[in-house]
Amino acid sequence: MEVALGKNKPHNVVIIGGGFGGLYTAKNLKSTNVNVTLIDKRNFHLFQPLLYQVATGTLSPGDISSPLRSVFSKSKNTKVLLGEVNDIDPKAQQVIMGDQVVNYDTLIVATGANHSYFGKDNWQEFAPGLKTVEDAIEMRRRIFGAFEAAEKETDPEKRNAFLTFVIVGGGPTGVELAGAIAELAYKTLKEDFRNIDTSETKILLLQGGERILPHIAPELSEEAAISLQKLGVVIHTNTRVTNIENNIVTFKQGGEVKEIPSQTILWAAGVKGSAMGQILAQRTDVECDHAGRVIVEPDLTIRGYKNIFVVGDLGNFSHQDGKPLPGVAPVAKQQGEYVAKLIKRRLKGHTLPQFHYNHVGSLAMIGQNLAVVDLGLIKLTGFLAWVFWLVIHIYFLIEFDTKLLVVFQWAWNYITRNRRSRLITGREAFVQVKTTN
Amino acid sequence: MEVALGKNKPHNVVIIGGGFGGLYTAKNLKSTNVNVTLIDKRNFHLFQPLLYQVATGTLSPGDISSPLRSVFSKSKNTKVLLGEVNDIDPKAQQVIMGDQVVNYDTLIVATGANHSYFGKDNWQEFAPGLKTVEDAIEMRRRIFGAFEAAEKETDPEKRNAFLTFVIVGGGPTGVELAGAIAELAYKTLKEDFRNIDTSETKILLLQGGERILPHIAPELSEEAAISLQKLGVVIHTNTRVTNIENNIVTFKQGGEVKEIPSQTILWAAGVKGSAMGQILAQRTDVECDHAGRVIVEPDLTIRGYKNIFVVGDLGNFSHQDGKPLPGVAPVAKQQGEYVAKLIKRRLKGHTLPQFHYNHVGSLAMIGQNLAVVDLGLIKLTGFLAWVFWLVIHIYFLIEFDTKLLVVFQWAWNYITRNRRSRLITGREAFVQVKTTN
């Protein structure tokens, strides 16, 4: 199939999803004569790498969100459409949103990933994941609600379950959550309660593999584990969760089976490609991997359709070292930039060599003055890594938005260990806190 | 009835409500040998005067909330209890929260007010009010959702209804909402849409009395009206809303009846005392006024009970000039301070002269560089009043919390007209936006 390249009629690019992949595609098509339509279910881009700080009360949702319309307010060739895509018709080159149809010449699917419970969807109720603002607010409600419930509880066993936090998954999100909860329990909230001693809080981090942060160098992963343990987090590696029910986590470590009663179990383990992957597979016969990610070609298109691209977490790109690229912001960003460039080249009758991910480094925040940064040759830990982490995130954040003051405020809160955003909200905020008691 | 004044056993003060009244009572009992228990349904104090800025997307809920536990973290004589009070037993001197009972020697009821639809509770669905964080998030969702729906709507009449905002009530909240929406429509969002021109937005402010802001001097109220009209707000005075249904407001102005189709109707008209007023009335035979406010004695106690105080919006204090004091933060603050002082005096066997409200001034924000300030002899308008308003609010905010950076950020957003917090959230955020279309 050839790509439509009419020189005089405007070329319609439709992007589904306003995460990093979709946003960087659209941004890099600014000031071209291409018509860009960016479709998202939400009216804002979410800076997901900092979502765990919303969940743990350091930031407000507004601090890490940029309204999509204001990001593109000056790009007159870009139209933001709020809505949910139900279907795609690759023959007619149409995207279907309820009774609305949007025509495309080139389509970019960038709808990302959701959390996966490996088929045990009933675990979700007891162990929420962290993908959306609502997820973060729900996690925040559970974390702070648990301390409140413990303060009221007179039964020592029940109180213990309220003061036990289990985080499933030892990747960056799990590590960041564990570190943040440790700082909360052992530092920030220390003086706040009268009946409980928050320093009795137990924080468990369960990891399936043999080390946490498997994507970084083993010595850094070791360093991160030591830092977390110093903060008070108990790490269980080679551990498989076998059941989550009625606020009890059951897990297997070696031959041993353990049960831990916990009122706050947080899921940071599996992800799966969003539903759009299945729709693409049905409509185009493209293959998806076991995690529901779409197998993409070396130029990020899908087999048989040179005008359909998949970027970011939804794609499985395995043309670099045989392994799929990780689902992280820098991959999505670079893929978005690549696709925008390729579209511009194509319109001039040219093309581009295949996509190549330029891996700069991996990093994870553990806590105050504690992080690990793996830049390949350069490896940082402790305070230096922490500063590096801050600088990288500030750099990323201000790229969209001149949120300088937010960034300062955030750094300030971080330094002063302020948790001003720990309000428990939501329609049933209070009722829920009561019933968990 | 005499007040228990045992010198050796600690005196138990129970405060219901962590708004301005309750908070200032508790703060002024710091470092005494009185045991203070502060009960609230929520885990945070809310700075309500700025809630309209959360509703209109300038601030995040976390920016105007202080966790109650952190406010009192250093006051070892103060215990924060999260929960809802169901009943009071004035004979046994007990507060009942579900199956929990809290004993008091002195009780302060400071549960504030809710909005009132003057018996037309079915209006609430179409015209939400603004008292809680959830209210503000709901208003924000409706306001920004209306622009989104208008952008999608092809029928000009329906689009018109999406671009029509009706604010019922011309007090400070109504004026502040109208001004903020005008700035949003005519300035902030001007470049953001492709199908609609937000400058076609209609904003109506309906006021029952003959002028807006009736609590300030007539010449300032006139000035405020002119400023709002310049911003683009249409003001209808002497106007009585007779019905709100299916997104149509019906109102009577003189002899004329008008119907305005509007998808966004906001309620800033009536308030009524919270449910605790009725409970007090049943248990103590104290009288409530027509708005459900508890009639208090000159020393803020209730008749027959020298150890029960009502402070803030829930009380009707009419011993100064015959009219009840207004339900504003400075009244609640001064009443809280007075009650704390009276308790301390009583414990030494003394008393205090009756409560006297020291009225410093009234003020209302209209928009960028526009406010009105009435200090009696000194009256300010325009930029000077705006600066004064900012300073007063900053002063109030930093009294609880060293939120200096938040304040700077807020001033910054205000100056740059940034609305970074305009995310539409909530469990049904997207669905709702769709169905209003």
Coordinates of C-alpha atoms in Angstrom, one line a residue, chain B residues 55-376:
Chain B
A55 CA -13.4 25.7 40.6
T56 CA -12.1 27.9 37.8
G57 CA -8.8 26.0 37.4
T58 CA -6.2 28.4 38.9
L59 CA -5.4 26.4 42.0
S60 CA -5.3 22.7 43.0
P61 CA -7.2 21.5 46.0
G62 CA -3.9 20.8 47.8
D63 CA -2.9 24.5 47.4
I64 CA -5.6 25.6 49.8
S65 CA -5.7 22.7 52.2
S66 CA -3.7 22.2 55.3
P67 CA -3.7 18.7 56.8
L68 CA -5.2 19.1 60.3
R69 CA -2.7 16.7 61.8
S70 CA 0.2 18.7 60.5
V71 CA -1.3 22.0 61.8
F72 CA -1.4 20.5 65.3
S73 CA 1.5 18.2 65.0
K74 CA 3.5 20.2 67.6
S75 CA 0.5 20.9 70.0
K76 CA 0.8 17.8 72.2
N77 CA -2.4 18.8 74.1
T78 CA -4.4 18.6 70.8
K79 CA -5.7 15.4 69.3
V80 CA -7.3 15.2 65.9
L81 CA -10.1 12.7 65.5
L82 CA -11.4 11.9 62.0
G83 CA -15.1 11.1 62.0
E84 CA -18.6 12.2 61.8
V85 CA -20.6 13.3 64.9
N86 CA -24.1 11.8 64.9
D87 CA -25.4 13.1 68.2
I88 CA -24.7 15.2 71.4
D89 CA -25.8 14.3 74.9
P90 CA -25.6 17.6 76.9
K91 CA -26.6 16.0 80.1
A92 CA -23.9 13.3 80.1
Q93 CA -21.6 15.8 78.4
Q94 CA -20.8 13.5 75.5
V95 CA -20.4 13.6 71.8
I96 CA -21.5 10.5 69.9
M97 CA -19.7 9.3 66.8
G98 CA -21.2 6.0 65.7
D99 CA -20.2 3.6 68.5
Q100 CA -17.6 5.9 69.9
V101 CA -18.3 8.3 72.7
V102 CA -16.1 11.4 73.5
N103 CA -16.5 13.1 76.9
Y104 CA -16.3 16.9 77.1
D105 CA -16.2 19.5 79.8
T106 CA -16.6 22.3 77.2
L107 CA -18.0 21.7 73.7
I108 CA -17.5 24.0 70.7
V109 CA -19.7 23.4 67.7
A110 CA -18.2 24.8 64.6
T111 CA -19.7 22.8 61.8
G112 CA -20.4 25.7 59.5
A113 CA -23.0 26.0 56.8
N114 CA -24.1 24.2 53.6
H115 CA -25.8 25.7 50.5
S116 CA -29.5 26.0 50.6
Y117 CA -31.8 25.9 47.6
F118 CA -34.7 27.5 49.6
G119 CA -36.6 24.2 49.6
K120 CA -36.0 23.5 45.9
D121 CA -33.5 20.7 46.4
N122 CA -34.2 19.4 42.9
W123 CA -32.3 22.4 41.6
Q124 CA -29.0 21.1 42.9
E125 CA -28.6 18.6 40.1
F126 CA -28.5 21.4 37.5
A127 CA -27.0 24.2 39.7
P128 CA -24.2 22.9 42.0
G129 CA -22.9 25.0 44.9
L130 CA -19.4 25.6 46.2
K131 CA -18.6 24.4 49.7
T132 CA -16.3 21.4 49.5
V133 CA -13.3 20.3 47.4
E134 CA -15.5 17.9 45.6
D135 CA -17.9 20.7 44.8
A136 CA -15.1 22.7 43.3
I137 CA -13.8 19.8 41.2
E138 CA -17.4 19.2 40.0
M139 CA -17.8 22.9 39.1
R140 CA -14.4 22.8 37.3
R141 CA -15.5 19.7 35.4
R142 CA -18.7 21.4 34.3
I143 CA -17.1 24.7 33.3
F144 CA -14.3 23.2 31.2
G145 CA -16.6 20.4 30.0
A146 CA -19.0 23.0 28.7
F147 CA -16.3 24.5 26.4
E148 CA -15.3 21.0 25.3
A149 CA -18.9 20.1 24.5
A150 CA -19.4 23.4 22.6
E151 CA -16.3 22.7 20.5
K152 CA -17.9 19.4 19.4
E153 CA -21.5 20.7 19.0
T154 CA -22.7 21.5 15.5
D155 CA -26.2 22.7 16.3
P156 CA -25.9 26.4 16.9
E157 CA -28.6 26.6 19.5
K158 CA -27.1 23.8 21.6
R159 CA -23.7 25.3 21.2
N160 CA -25.1 28.5 22.5
A161 CA -26.4 26.8 25.7
F162 CA -22.9 25.3 26.2
L163 CA -21.4 28.8 26.0
T164 CA -23.9 30.3 28.4
F165 CA -22.9 30.4 32.1
V166 CA -25.5 31.5 34.7
I167 CA -24.3 32.3 38.2
V168 CA -27.1 32.6 40.7
G169 CA -26.3 35.0 43.6
G170 CA -24.4 38.3 43.6
G171 CA -22.5 38.0 46.8
P172 CA -18.7 37.6 46.9
T173 CA -18.7 34.0 45.6
G174 CA -21.0 34.8 42.7
V175 CA -19.0 37.9 41.8
E176 CA -15.7 36.0 42.0
L177 CA -17.0 33.1 39.9
A178 CA -18.4 35.4 37.3
G179 CA -15.2 37.4 37.1
A180 CA -13.0 34.2 36.9
I181 CA -15.2 32.7 34.1
A182 CA -15.1 35.9 32.2
E183 CA -11.3 35.9 32.3
L184 CA -11.3 32.3 31.3
A185 CA -13.6 32.7 28.3
Y186 CA -12.4 36.1 27.0
K187 CA -8.7 35.8 27.8
T188 CA -7.2 32.4 28.9
L189 CA -9.0 30.1 26.5
K190 CA -9.2 32.5 23.5
E191 CA -6.6 30.7 21.4
D192 CA -7.3 27.1 22.5
F193 CA -10.3 26.0 20.4
R194 CA -10.6 25.6 16.7
N195 CA -14.4 25.4 16.1
I196 CA -15.7 27.9 18.7
D197 CA -14.8 31.4 19.5
T198 CA -14.8 31.6 23.3
S199 CA -15.3 35.3 23.2
E200 CA -18.9 34.5 22.2
T201 CA -19.5 33.1 25.7
K202 CA -22.4 34.7 27.6
I203 CA -22.0 35.1 31.4
L204 CA -25.1 36.1 33.4
L205 CA -25.0 37.0 37.1
L206 CA -28.4 37.0 38.7
Q207 CA -29.0 38.9 41.9
G208 CA -32.1 39.0 44.0
G209 CA -31.5 42.4 45.6
E210 CA -31.1 45.7 43.9
R211 CA -27.3 45.6 43.8
I212 CA -24.5 43.0 43.8
L213 CA -22.2 42.8 46.9
P214 CA -24.9 44.2 49.2
H215 CA -22.5 43.9 52.2
I216 CA -20.2 46.7 51.0
A217 CA -20.8 50.4 50.4
P218 CA -23.1 51.2 47.5
E219 CA -20.5 53.2 45.5
L220 CA -18.1 50.2 45.7
S221 CA -20.9 47.8 44.7
E222 CA -21.5 50.1 41.7
E223 CA -17.8 50.1 40.9
A224 CA -17.7 46.3 41.0
A225 CA -20.7 46.1 38.7
I226 CA -19.1 48.4 36.1
S227 CA -15.9 46.3 36.3
L228 CA -17.7 43.1 35.8
Q229 CA -19.7 44.5 32.9
K230 CA -16.4 45.7 31.3
L231 CA -15.1 42.2 31.6
G232 CA -18.2 41.0 29.7
V233 CA -20.5 39.8 32.5
V234 CA -24.2 40.7 32.1
I235 CA -25.8 41.5 35.5
H236 CA -29.4 41.2 36.3
T237 CA -30.5 42.7 39.7
N238 CA -33.9 42.6 41.3
T239 CA -34.1 39.1 39.8
R240 CA -35.7 36.1 41.3
V241 CA -35.0 32.6 40.0
T242 CA -38.3 30.7 39.8
N243 CA -37.2 27.5 38.3
I244 CA -34.1 25.5 37.3
E245 CA -34.8 22.4 35.3
N246 CA -33.3 20.5 32.3
N247 CA -30.6 23.1 32.0
I248 CA -33.0 26.0 31.7
V249 CA -33.0 28.8 34.2
T250 CA -36.3 30.7 34.6
F251 CA -36.3 34.0 36.3
K252 CA -38.5 37.0 37.0
Q253 CA -37.2 40.5 36.6
G254 CA -39.9 43.1 37.4
G255 CA -43.0 41.7 35.8
E256 CA -41.1 39.9 33.0
V257 CA -40.4 36.2 33.0
K258 CA -37.3 35.0 31.1
E259 CA -36.0 31.6 30.2
I260 CA -32.3 31.1 29.5
P261 CA -30.9 27.7 28.3
S262 CA -27.6 27.1 29.9
Q263 CA -25.6 23.9 30.4
T264 CA -23.6 25.5 33.3
I265 CA -25.6 27.0 36.1
L266 CA -23.7 27.7 39.3
W267 CA -25.3 28.3 42.7
A268 CA -23.9 31.0 44.9
A269 CA -27.1 32.1 46.5
G270 CA -28.3 30.7 49.8
V271 CA -26.7 29.0 52.8
K272 CA -28.2 27.2 55.7
G273 CA -26.7 26.0 59.0
S274 CA -25.3 22.5 59.0
A275 CA -27.2 19.6 60.4
M276 CA -25.5 19.9 63.8
G277 CA -27.7 23.0 64.4
Q278 CA -30.8 20.8 64.3
I279 CA -29.2 18.2 66.7
L280 CA -28.4 21.0 69.1
A281 CA -31.9 22.4 68.9
Q282 CA -33.4 19.0 69.7
R283 CA -31.1 18.2 72.6
T284 CA -31.0 21.6 74.3
D285 CA -34.1 23.5 73.2
V286 CA -31.9 26.3 71.8
E287 CA -33.6 28.2 69.0
C288 CA -32.5 28.2 65.3
D289 CA -33.3 31.1 62.9
H290 CA -35.0 30.6 59.5
A291 CA -31.6 29.7 57.9
G292 CA -31.0 27.0 60.5
R293 CA -28.4 29.0 62.4
V294 CA -28.2 28.6 66.1
I295 CA -29.1 31.7 68.2
V296 CA -26.2 32.3 70.5
E297 CA -25.9 34.3 73.7
P298 CA -23.6 37.4 74.0
D299 CA -20.7 35.1 75.1
L300 CA -21.3 32.6 72.2
T301 CA -22.7 29.9 74.5
I302 CA -26.3 28.6 74.0
R303 CA -29.1 29.3 76.3
G304 CA -29.0 27.2 79.5
Y305 CA -25.6 25.7 78.6
K306 CA -22.6 27.7 79.7
N307 CA -20.3 25.0 78.5
I308 CA -21.6 24.7 74.9
F309 CA -20.4 27.3 72.4
V310 CA -21.3 27.8 68.7
V311 CA -18.8 29.7 66.6
G312 CA -18.6 30.6 62.9
D313 CA -21.2 30.2 60.2
L314 CA -23.4 27.9 62.2
G315 CA -24.1 30.6 64.8
N316 CA -26.5 33.6 64.7
F317 CA -24.9 36.3 66.8
S318 CA -27.2 39.4 66.8
H319 CA -26.0 41.2 69.9
Q320 CA -24.0 43.9 68.1
D321 CA -26.3 45.9 65.9
G322 CA -29.3 43.6 65.9
K323 CA -28.4 41.9 62.6
P324 CA -26.7 38.5 62.6
L325 CA -23.0 38.7 61.8
P326 CA -22.1 37.6 58.3
G327 CA -20.8 34.0 57.6
V328 CA -17.2 35.0 56.7
A329 CA -13.8 33.8 57.8
P330 CA -12.9 36.9 60.0
V331 CA -16.0 36.4 62.2
A332 CA -15.3 32.7 62.7
K333 CA -11.6 33.5 63.5
Q334 CA -12.4 36.1 66.1
Q335 CA -15.1 34.0 67.7
G336 CA -12.7 31.1 67.9
E337 CA -10.1 33.3 69.6
Y338 CA -12.7 34.7 72.0
V339 CA -13.9 31.3 73.1
A340 CA -10.4 30.0 73.7
K341 CA -9.6 33.1 75.8
L342 CA -12.9 32.7 77.7
I343 CA -12.1 29.0 78.5
K344 CA -8.7 30.0 79.8
R345 CA -10.2 32.8 81.9
R346 CA -12.8 30.5 83.3
L347 CA -10.2 28.0 84.4
K348 CA -8.7 30.7 86.4
G349 CA -12.1 31.6 87.9
H350 CA -12.6 34.7 85.8
T351 CA -14.8 35.6 82.9
L352 CA -14.8 38.0 79.9
P353 CA -17.1 40.7 78.7
Q354 CA -19.4 39.7 75.8
F355 CA -18.0 38.9 72.3
H356 CA -17.5 41.9 70.1
Y357 CA -16.8 41.5 66.4
N358 CA -14.1 43.9 65.2
H359 CA -15.0 44.5 61.6
V360 CA -12.0 45.4 59.6
G361 CA -13.4 45.5 56.1
S362 CA -15.1 43.7 53.3
L363 CA -13.5 42.8 50.0
A364 CA -14.2 41.0 46.8
M365 CA -12.0 40.0 43.9
I366 CA -13.4 40.6 40.4
G367 CA -10.5 39.8 38.2
Q368 CA -7.0 40.6 37.1
N369 CA -6.0 43.9 38.7
L370 CA -9.7 44.4 39.7
A371 CA -11.1 44.2 43.2
V372 CA -13.1 46.2 45.7
V373 CA -12.1 46.8 49.3
D374 CA -14.3 48.6 51.8
L375 CA -12.5 49.5 55.0
G376 CA -15.1 51.9 56.2

